[in-house]
């Protein structure tokens, strides 16, 4: 069965520092992968997605992610974190391609120190 | 892109009652989805709602507890029936347009 694992439950970084959030997936075929952000009391906002092609994907708010098939990973990165990036981050995989049915990881809570 | 409107945004309900959550999409879409996010947890898919057919429920979710309607290609409702405090969660609807768009969610508290 498909699954998504985000190994880090909480991460704290200093403002201006770089960030990497880990995501590992289990899926037999080429996955459709997503990163979402959820700020307190807010809905989900899509940061970026990977369907095919270039394995380095650029998203909004300065985020990028790299798909590595050999490692079954889709880690999210940002070179310099801003205080407004503090939020919950979810990695997700679409079941059976483009059906829209998503399996989410457990989420990573990002705290940003001033 | 798509805009998905959900209402109510939040509600506090008595145990044993039911709440119907509405989800409106600004474009026609074939598939809509309902998710639950329990406090401090990730999102779990409840069911897939296709227009003109019965909703398809995920393991652990049943139609009697979470009846879903999908009367047309832009609208769906989820009812949380006979509520208990364990149903306190955020409920989100989603629609797929080459990516998944989400409503703002309904924060339900059952007392």
Tab-separated table of N, CA and C in Angstrom, chain A residues 32 34 36 38 40-44 46 49 51 88 90 94 97-107, chain B residues 31 33 35 37 40-45 48 58 90 92 94 96-105 107:
chain	number	residue	atom	x	y	z
A	32	UNK	N	2.922	10.938	-8.142
A	32	UNK	CA	2.617	12.366	-8.178
A	32	UNK	C	2.823	12.853	-6.742
A	34	UNK	N	3.496	15.995	-3.732
A	34	UNK	CA	3.101	17.351	-3.394
A	34	UNK	C	3.680	17.740	-2.038
A	36	UNK	N	2.435	20.619	0.834
A	36	UNK	CA	1.458	21.609	1.241
A	36	UNK	C	1.919	22.265	2.539
A	38	UNK	N	0.323	24.449	5.920
A	38	UNK	CA	-0.890	24.807	6.652
A	38	UNK	C	-0.493	25.716	7.809
A	40	UNK	N	-1.515	28.152	11.082
A	40	UNK	CA	-2.539	27.979	12.119
A	40	UNK	C	-3.880	28.566	11.713
A	41	UNK	N	-4.904	27.734	11.803
A	41	UNK	CA	-6.245	28.194	11.479
A	41	UNK	C	-6.521	28.389	10.003
A	42	UNK	N	-5.573	27.973	9.178
A	42	UNK	CA	-5.737	28.164	7.733
A	42	UNK	C	-5.921	26.830	7.016
A	43	UNK	N	-6.333	26.930	5.772
A	43	UNK	CA	-6.435	25.732	4.949
A	43	UNK	C	-5.089	25.329	4.405
A	44	UNK	N	-5.099	24.421	3.488
A	44	UNK	CA	-3.879	23.919	2.883
A	44	UNK	C	-3.519	24.713	1.635
A	46	UNK	N	-0.838	24.765	-1.593
A	46	UNK	CA	0.137	23.979	-2.337
A	46	UNK	C	1.421	24.776	-2.515
A	49	UNK	N	4.673	20.788	-6.698
A	49	UNK	CA	4.248	19.446	-7.070
A	49	UNK	C	5.243	18.864	-8.064
A	51	UNK	N	5.234	15.818	-11.058
A	51	UNK	CA	4.538	14.785	-11.808
A	51	UNK	C	5.530	13.993	-12.655
A	88	UNK	N	2.814	24.237	9.581
A	88	UNK	CA	2.841	22.782	9.450
A	88	UNK	C	3.001	22.451	7.973
A	90	UNK	N	3.104	19.450	5.019
A	90	UNK	CA	2.664	18.101	4.703
A	90	UNK	C	3.178	17.686	3.331
A	94	UNK	N	-0.212	11.242	-4.598
A	94	UNK	CA	-1.503	10.958	-5.212
A	94	UNK	C	-1.576	9.480	-5.528
A	97	UNK	N	-1.948	7.872	-9.636
A	97	UNK	CA	-1.731	8.943	-10.597
A	97	UNK	C	-2.572	10.163	-10.335
A	98	UNK	N	-3.348	10.576	-11.319
A	98	UNK	CA	-4.005	11.874	-11.212
A	98	UNK	C	-5.455	11.777	-10.779
A	99	UNK	N	-5.733	10.922	-9.835
A	99	UNK	CA	-7.110	10.806	-9.394
A	99	UNK	C	-7.500	11.851	-8.372
A	100	UNK	N	-6.530	12.495	-7.781
A	100	UNK	CA	-6.850	13.473	-6.766
A	100	UNK	C	-6.972	12.919	-5.376
A	101	UNK	N	-6.833	11.627	-5.236
A	101	UNK	CA	-6.931	10.989	-3.926
A	101	UNK	C	-5.522	10.991	-3.334
A	102	UNK	N	-5.335	11.716	-2.242
A	102	UNK	CA	-4.003	11.918	-1.683
A	102	UNK	C	-3.807	11.163	-0.378
A	103	UNK	N	-2.580	10.677	-0.208
A	103	UNK	CA	-2.143	10.143	1.076
A	103	UNK	C	-1.121	11.119	1.631
A	104	UNK	N	-1.359	11.533	2.870
A	104	UNK	CA	-0.512	12.540	3.486
A	104	UNK	C	0.446	11.918	4.489
A	105	UNK	N	1.604	12.544	4.594
A	105	UNK	CA	2.494	12.229	5.690
A	105	UNK	C	1.964	12.822	6.985
A	106	UNK	N	2.650	12.538	8.070
A	106	UNK	CA	2.195	12.978	9.381
A	106	UNK	C	2.406	14.469	9.616
A	107	UNK	N	3.171	15.073	8.786
A	107	UNK	CA	3.398	16.502	8.921
A	107	UNK	C	4.645	16.826	9.721
B	31	UNK	N	-14.358	14.881	-9.689
B	31	UNK	CA	-14.136	14.199	-8.419
B	31	UNK	C	-13.923	15.209	-7.299
B	33	UNK	N	-13.409	15.303	-2.883
B	33	UNK	CA	-12.920	14.449	-1.802
B	33	UNK	C	-13.183	15.121	-0.456
B	35	UNK	N	-11.848	15.043	3.563
B	35	UNK	CA	-10.773	14.613	4.467
B	35	UNK	C	-11.123	15.015	5.895
B	37	UNK	N	-9.117	15.882	9.595
B	37	UNK	CA	-7.853	16.163	10.269
B	37	UNK	C	-8.127	16.255	11.762
B	40	UNK	N	-4.028	17.836	15.938
B	40	UNK	CA	-2.611	17.520	15.929
B	40	UNK	C	-2.213	16.409	14.987
B	41	UNK	N	-3.111	16.022	14.114
B	41	UNK	CA	-2.844	14.893	13.221
B	41	UNK	C	-2.792	15.343	11.766
B	42	UNK	N	-2.481	14.367	10.921
B	42	UNK	CA	-2.458	14.629	9.491
B	42	UNK	C	-3.861	14.468	8.905
B	43	UNK	N	-3.958	14.579	7.612
B	43	UNK	CA	-5.241	14.454	6.928
B	43	UNK	C	-5.470	13.001	6.519
B	44	UNK	N	-6.695	12.567	6.721
B	44	UNK	CA	-7.095	11.220	6.338
B	44	UNK	C	-8.299	11.325	5.422
B	45	UNK	N	-8.245	10.622	4.304
B	45	UNK	CA	-9.346	10.664	3.352
B	45	UNK	C	-10.542	9.906	3.902
B	48	UNK	N	-14.502	9.594	-1.484
B	48	UNK	CA	-14.470	10.238	-2.802
B	48	UNK	C	-15.903	10.385	-3.282
B	58	UNK	N	-13.427	5.210	2.420
B	58	UNK	CA	-12.173	4.572	2.799
B	58	UNK	C	-12.407	3.669	4.007
B	90	UNK	N	-11.056	18.903	12.075
B	90	UNK	CA	-11.242	19.783	10.930
B	90	UNK	C	-11.612	18.901	9.748
B	92	UNK	N	-12.159	18.850	5.686
B	92	UNK	CA	-11.792	19.614	4.489
B	92	UNK	C	-12.311	18.925	3.236
B	94	UNK	N	-11.979	18.806	-1.021
B	94	UNK	CA	-10.928	18.975	-2.009
B	94	UNK	C	-11.483	18.658	-3.383
B	96	UNK	N	-10.027	18.092	-7.569
B	96	UNK	CA	-8.826	17.824	-8.366
B	96	UNK	C	-8.916	18.506	-9.727
B	97	UNK	N	-7.937	19.398	-9.978
B	97	UNK	CA	-7.786	20.040	-11.286
B	97	UNK	C	-6.308	19.938	-11.652
B	98	UNK	N	-5.838	18.809	-12.014
B	98	UNK	CA	-4.407	18.532	-12.233
B	98	UNK	C	-3.585	18.706	-10.962
B	99	UNK	N	-4.180	19.160	-9.925
B	99	UNK	CA	-3.635	19.172	-8.580
B	99	UNK	C	-4.820	19.290	-7.647
B	100	UNK	N	-4.599	19.041	-6.395
B	100	UNK	CA	-5.691	19.076	-5.432
B	100	UNK	C	-5.803	20.462	-4.814
B	101	UNK	N	-6.991	21.039	-4.888
B	101	UNK	CA	-7.288	22.289	-4.202
B	101	UNK	C	-8.162	21.985	-2.997
B	102	UNK	N	-7.949	22.760	-1.958
B	102	UNK	CA	-8.660	22.503	-0.708
B	102	UNK	C	-9.477	23.709	-0.276
B	103	UNK	N	-10.598	23.421	0.357
B	103	UNK	CA	-11.317	24.467	1.044
B	103	UNK	C	-10.586	24.844	2.324
B	104	UNK	N	-11.101	25.865	2.981
B	104	UNK	CA	-10.471	26.355	4.202
B	104	UNK	C	-10.730	25.457	5.398
B	105	UNK	N	-11.646	24.540	5.251
B	105	UNK	CA	-11.911	23.600	6.330
B	105	UNK	C	-13.044	24.044	7.238
B	107	UNK	N	-13.976	23.596	11.173
B	107	UNK	CA	-13.477	23.172	12.492
B	107	UNK	C	-14.664	22.823	13.371
